[in-house]
Short mmCIF file of C-alpha atoms in Angstrom, two decimals:
data_model
loop_
_atom_site.label_atom_id
_atom_site.label_comp_id
_atom_site.label_asym_id
_atom_site.label_seq_id
_atom_site.Cartn_x
_atom_site.Cartn_y
_atom_site.Cartn_z
CA MET N 1258 17.17 74.13 -113.71
CA ALA N 1259 13.76 74.34 -111.69
CA LYS N 1260 13.94 73.56 -107.93
CA ARG N 1261 12.20 70.59 -106.75
CA PRO N 1262 9.23 71.04 -104.87
CA VAL N 1263 9.40 70.50 -101.04
CA PRO N 1264 7.45 67.77 -99.73
CA PRO N 1265 4.65 68.15 -97.44
CA TYR N 1266 6.38 66.22 -95.06
CA PHE N 1267 9.35 69.10 -94.27
CA VAL N 1268 6.62 71.71 -94.33
CA ALA N 1269 7.69 73.71 -91.28
CA VAL N 1270 4.80 76.20 -91.24
CA GLN N 1271 2.19 75.41 -88.76
CA HIS N 1272 -1.08 76.26 -89.53
CA LYS N 1273 -4.00 76.21 -86.71
CA ALA N 1274 -7.13 74.37 -86.85
CA PRO N 1275 -10.59 76.37 -86.93
CA ALA N 1276 -10.90 77.91 -82.97
CA ASP N 1277 -14.64 76.54 -82.75
CA GLN N 1278 -13.53 72.98 -82.89
CA PRO N 1279 -14.18 71.40 -79.62
CA THR N 1280 -11.34 69.32 -77.94
CA PRO N 1281 -11.60 65.87 -76.41
CA PRO N 1282 -9.68 64.64 -73.21
CA PHE N 1283 -6.36 63.68 -74.69
CA ASN N 1284 -3.80 61.34 -73.47
CA ALA N 1285 -0.51 62.93 -74.64
CA PRO N 1286 1.75 59.87 -73.25
CA ALA N 1287 -0.18 57.17 -74.96
CA ALA N 1288 -0.06 58.96 -78.40
CA ARG N 1289 3.91 59.03 -77.92
CA ARG N 1290 3.94 55.54 -76.68
CA LEU N 1291 2.18 54.09 -79.32
CA ARG N 1292 4.19 56.19 -82.16
CA GLU N 1293 6.74 55.04 -80.83
CA ALA N 1294 6.16 51.14 -80.39
CA LEU N 1295 5.37 51.73 -84.56
CA GLY N 1296 8.97 52.94 -85.25
CA MET N 1297 7.53 56.11 -86.55
CA ALA N 1298 8.81 59.70 -85.96
CA PRO N 1299 6.47 62.61 -85.51
CA GLY N 1300 6.93 63.87 -89.76
CA HIS N 1301 5.44 60.07 -90.21
CA VAL N 1302 2.50 60.66 -88.38
CA ALA N 1303 2.27 64.39 -89.95
CA TYR N 1304 2.29 63.08 -93.05
CA GLY N 1305 -0.15 60.41 -92.83
CA MET N 1306 -2.63 62.79 -91.44
CA ARG N 1307 -2.03 65.10 -94.46
CA ALA N 1308 -2.23 62.68 -96.74
CA SER N 1309 -5.18 60.31 -95.99
CA TYR N 1310 -7.27 62.80 -94.11
CA GLY N 1311 -6.80 66.28 -95.60
CA LEU N 1312 -5.32 68.22 -92.86
CA THR N 1313 -2.84 70.15 -94.78
CA TYR N 1314 -1.65 72.18 -91.60
CA ILE N 1315 -0.33 69.51 -89.58
CA THR N 1316 3.56 69.36 -89.22
CA PRO N 1317 5.93 67.49 -87.31
CA GLU N 1318 6.14 70.42 -84.78
CA THR N 1319 2.33 69.85 -84.28
CA VAL N 1320 2.64 66.32 -83.18
CA VAL N 1321 5.36 66.86 -81.02
CA ALA N 1322 3.12 69.88 -79.07
CA TRP N 1323 0.21 67.16 -78.50
CA GLU N 1324 2.96 64.80 -76.86
CA ARG N 1325 3.96 67.31 -74.73
CA GLY N 1326 0.84 68.37 -73.63
CA ASP N 1327 1.34 71.68 -74.91
CA ALA N 1328 -1.97 71.40 -77.32
CA VAL N 1329 -4.91 69.35 -77.71
CA PRO N 1330 -6.12 67.91 -81.27
CA THR N 1331 -9.56 68.61 -81.80
CA ALA N 1332 -12.31 65.76 -82.78
CA ALA N 1333 -11.27 65.68 -86.41
CA GLU N 1334 -7.66 65.69 -85.84
CA LEU N 1335 -7.97 62.99 -82.97
CA THR N 1336 -9.58 60.84 -85.81
CA ALA N 1337 -7.20 61.41 -87.87
CA LEU N 1338 -4.08 61.11 -85.39
CA ALA N 1339 -6.07 57.45 -84.43
CA GLY N 1340 -5.79 56.28 -88.12
CA ALA N 1341 -2.24 57.44 -88.31
CA LEU N 1342 -1.04 55.58 -85.20
CA TRP N 1343 -3.27 52.53 -86.38
CA CYS N 1344 -5.50 52.72 -82.84
CA SER N 1345 -8.98 53.68 -81.71
CA GLN N 1346 -9.55 57.00 -80.73
CA ALA N 1347 -10.64 55.40 -77.47
CA ASP N 1348 -6.72 54.38 -77.09
CA LEU N 1349 -5.74 58.04 -77.26
CA ILE N 1350 -8.46 59.82 -74.97
CA GLY N 1351 -8.15 60.58 -71.12
CA GLU N 1352 -10.67 60.38 -68.80
CA PRO N 1353 -13.84 62.29 -69.57
CA ARG N 1354 -14.22 64.96 -67.04
CA THR N 1355 -17.51 66.39 -68.43
CA LEU N 1356 -20.85 65.70 -70.38
CA ARG N 1357 -19.34 67.27 -73.66
CA GLU N 1358 -16.26 64.96 -73.24
CA HIS N 1359 -17.97 61.92 -72.47
CA ARG N 1360 -19.90 62.53 -75.91
CA LEU N 1361 -16.58 63.29 -77.70
CA SER N 1362 -14.68 60.26 -76.20
CA LEU N 1363 -17.65 58.03 -77.86
CA GLY N 1364 -17.23 59.89 -81.13
CA VAL N 1365 -21.19 60.55 -81.10
CA ALA N 1366 -22.93 63.78 -82.51
CA PRO N 1367 -24.77 66.22 -80.47
CA GLU N 1368 -27.61 65.75 -82.48
CA ASP N 1369 -27.67 61.93 -81.99
CA VAL N 1370 -27.66 62.32 -78.35
CA ALA N 1371 -30.63 64.98 -78.02
CA ARG N 1372 -32.89 62.45 -80.44
CA GLU N 1373 -31.84 59.34 -78.16
CA VAL N 1374 -32.81 61.25 -75.22
CA GLY N 1375 -35.70 63.24 -76.35
CA VAL N 1376 -34.41 67.09 -76.16
CA GLU N 1377 -34.23 69.63 -78.53
CA ILE N 1378 -30.76 69.94 -79.86
CA HIS N 1379 -30.55 73.62 -78.31
CA ALA N 1380 -31.20 72.25 -74.98
CA TYR N 1381 -28.66 69.48 -74.94
CA LEU N 1382 -25.85 71.98 -76.26
CA ARG N 1383 -26.82 73.99 -73.53
CA MET N 1384 -26.92 71.59 -70.79
CA GLU N 1385 -23.34 70.71 -72.18
CA GLU N 1386 -22.40 74.27 -72.17
CA THR N 1387 -23.29 74.94 -68.66
CA GLY N 1388 -22.73 71.43 -66.83
CA GLU N 1389 -26.44 71.64 -65.62
CA TRP N 1390 -28.72 68.53 -66.55
CA ARG N 1391 -32.69 69.33 -66.42
CA GLY N 1392 -34.16 66.34 -67.87
CA THR N 1393 -36.47 64.06 -66.74
CA GLU N 1394 -35.95 60.54 -65.20
CA ARG N 1395 -36.71 58.69 -68.35
CA GLN N 1396 -34.60 61.10 -70.12
CA SER N 1397 -31.38 61.04 -67.77
CA ALA N 1398 -31.59 57.25 -68.09
CA ALA N 1399 -31.58 57.57 -71.65
CA LEU N 1400 -28.79 59.78 -71.33
CA ALA N 1401 -26.49 57.48 -69.03
CA ARG N 1402 -27.23 54.47 -71.63
CA THR N 1403 -26.50 56.52 -74.64
CA LEU N 1404 -23.34 58.11 -73.19
CA ARG N 1405 -22.24 54.82 -71.42
CA LEU N 1406 -22.30 56.88 -68.13
CA ALA N 1407 -22.01 54.82 -64.41
CA PRO N 1408 -24.25 56.68 -62.04
CA ARG N 1409 -21.06 58.13 -60.26
CA ALA N 1410 -19.97 59.96 -63.33
CA PHE N 1411 -23.77 60.80 -64.36
CA ALA N 1412 -24.00 62.82 -61.30
CA THR N 1413 -20.72 64.53 -61.66
CA VAL N 1414 -21.12 65.75 -65.16
CA THR N 1415 -24.52 66.91 -64.83
CA GLY N 1416 -23.47 68.72 -61.65
CA ARG N 1417 -25.29 67.03 -59.14
CA ASP N 1418 -22.66 66.44 -56.68
CA ARG N 1419 -23.92 69.24 -54.11
CA LEU N 1420 -27.14 68.37 -54.42
CA LEU N 1421 -26.84 64.54 -53.89
CA ALA N 1422 -24.46 64.98 -51.00
CA ASP N 1423 -26.97 67.24 -49.24
CA LEU N 1424 -29.56 64.91 -49.87
CA LEU N 1425 -27.53 62.07 -48.46
CA ARG N 1426 -26.72 63.76 -45.27
CA SER N 1427 -30.59 64.63 -44.77
CA ALA N 1428 -31.09 60.61 -45.31
CA VAL N 1429 -28.51 59.38 -42.90
CA THR N 1430 -29.45 62.71 -39.97
CA THR N 1431 -33.45 62.16 -40.18
CA ARG N 1432 -35.62 59.63 -41.81
CA TRP N 1433 -33.98 58.08 -44.73
CA GLN N 1434 -37.12 56.78 -46.28
CA GLY N 1435 -38.08 60.44 -47.32
CA GLN N 1436 -35.12 60.96 -49.57
CA THR N 1437 -35.53 58.00 -51.89
CA ARG N 1438 -37.92 59.72 -54.14
CA PRO N 1439 -35.49 62.81 -54.60
CA LEU N 1440 -32.82 60.89 -55.10
CA GLY N 1441 -34.47 58.48 -57.56
CA ARG N 1442 -35.20 61.11 -59.66
CA LEU N 1443 -31.62 62.61 -59.24
CA LEU N 1444 -29.95 59.34 -60.22
CA PRO N 1445 -30.30 56.16 -62.47
CA VAL N 1446 -29.82 53.53 -59.88
CA PRO N 1447 -32.39 51.26 -59.16
CA ARG N 1448 -35.14 51.97 -56.55
CA ARG N 1449 -34.67 48.83 -54.48
CA GLU N 1450 -30.54 49.14 -54.50
CA LEU N 1451 -31.01 53.00 -53.53
CA GLU N 1452 -33.09 52.26 -50.57
CA ASP N 1453 -31.22 49.25 -49.48
CA VAL N 1454 -28.00 51.69 -49.23
CA LEU N 1455 -29.87 54.12 -47.40
CA GLN N 1456 -30.98 52.59 -44.90
CA GLU N 1457 -27.56 50.63 -44.39
CA MET N 1458 -25.98 54.31 -44.44
CA HIS N 1459 -28.67 55.83 -42.14
CA LEU N 1460 -28.20 52.76 -39.51
CA GLU N 1461 -24.06 53.19 -39.76
CA TYR N 1462 -24.18 56.70 -39.17
CA GLN N 1463 -26.75 56.73 -36.13
CA ALA N 1464 -24.64 53.91 -34.42
CA LEU N 1465 -21.80 56.28 -34.78
CA MET N 1466 -23.85 59.06 -33.04
CA ALA N 1467 -24.81 57.00 -30.22
CA ALA N 1468 -21.28 55.80 -29.70
CA THR N 1469 -20.48 59.52 -28.79
CA LEU N 1470 -22.31 58.77 -25.35
CA SER N 1471 -20.32 57.03 -23.26
CA TRP N 1472 -21.62 55.05 -20.07
CA GLY N 1473 -20.72 57.96 -17.67
CA GLY N 1474 -23.25 60.46 -19.50
CA GLY N 1475 -20.38 62.07 -21.27
CA SER N 1476 -19.32 62.23 -25.09
CA SER N 1477 -16.37 60.44 -27.08
CA PRO N 1478 -14.63 63.00 -28.84
CA GLN N 1479 -13.42 59.91 -31.00
CA SER N 1480 -16.91 58.80 -31.88
CA GLY N 1481 -17.91 62.34 -32.64
CA ASP N 1482 -14.98 62.83 -35.03
CA ALA N 1483 -15.83 59.60 -37.02
CA GLY N 1484 -19.35 60.84 -37.37
CA ARG N 1485 -18.38 63.97 -38.99
CA GLU N 1486 -15.61 62.00 -41.10
CA PHE N 1487 -18.82 60.13 -42.33
CA LEU N 1488 -20.79 63.33 -43.54
CA GLU N 1489 -18.07 64.68 -44.64
CA GLY N 1490 -17.04 61.85 -47.10
CA ILE N 1491 -20.89 61.06 -47.47
CA LEU N 1492 -20.20 60.95 -51.37
CA ASP N 1493 -17.42 58.07 -51.02
CA GLU N 1494 -19.55 56.14 -48.44
CA PHE N 1495 -22.32 56.33 -50.86
CA TRP N 1496 -20.91 55.39 -54.01
CA SER N 1497 -18.77 52.47 -52.49
CA ARG N 1498 -22.00 50.67 -51.74
CA ILE N 1499 -23.88 51.12 -54.94
CA ARG N 1500 -23.30 48.05 -57.02
CA THR N 1501 -25.05 49.15 -60.40
CA PRO N 1502 -22.78 49.08 -63.00
#
């Protein structure tokens, strides 16, 4: 009597997905919570991904490895996992940290981003790889809109934090008006709001430095420390005042 074939559910051999597939940020604890809330075992999830999405290499061990943080699903695997768990991809995605991760979290193809922004696809992919954005003001605004990037996230994922901090320190220690245009080219923030925040920060820092001089002509160490702390935390100071969503 011939043996019955082993159902895919019990296949233990784990084949790997193509190594060149990008991996989006993944929220492993959320994946486990969603599975358990549905009363599903890892094998049920693996079977669903194989049966509905054709990912024949997915096994229960694969799902467990994802939930433990030992491995991360690719973009295609994340789509299938979300389908098997009856949730959206956003429910399984962690906090995006790079330009590419923000794109992957939205499920947008690089060609679509390049077209919306108005750059060649190879140029856009190069910027994803290096983390350095070289677009114009119009292209920067289009990128932020397409990937739903808040101004602070935009500055971080495009590698502009260091330059931004340098310009802000110059704005508060010298003439803030001279830094308005460079900062406007750097960030998708309305000019009027940018001017108001720079003036406010400039006045606050200058007041701290003026307070370092005591009535007796000496200096106040406490006020001097406050001025240094203000400069060291210049990015947090700036973003805490920006109201643009």
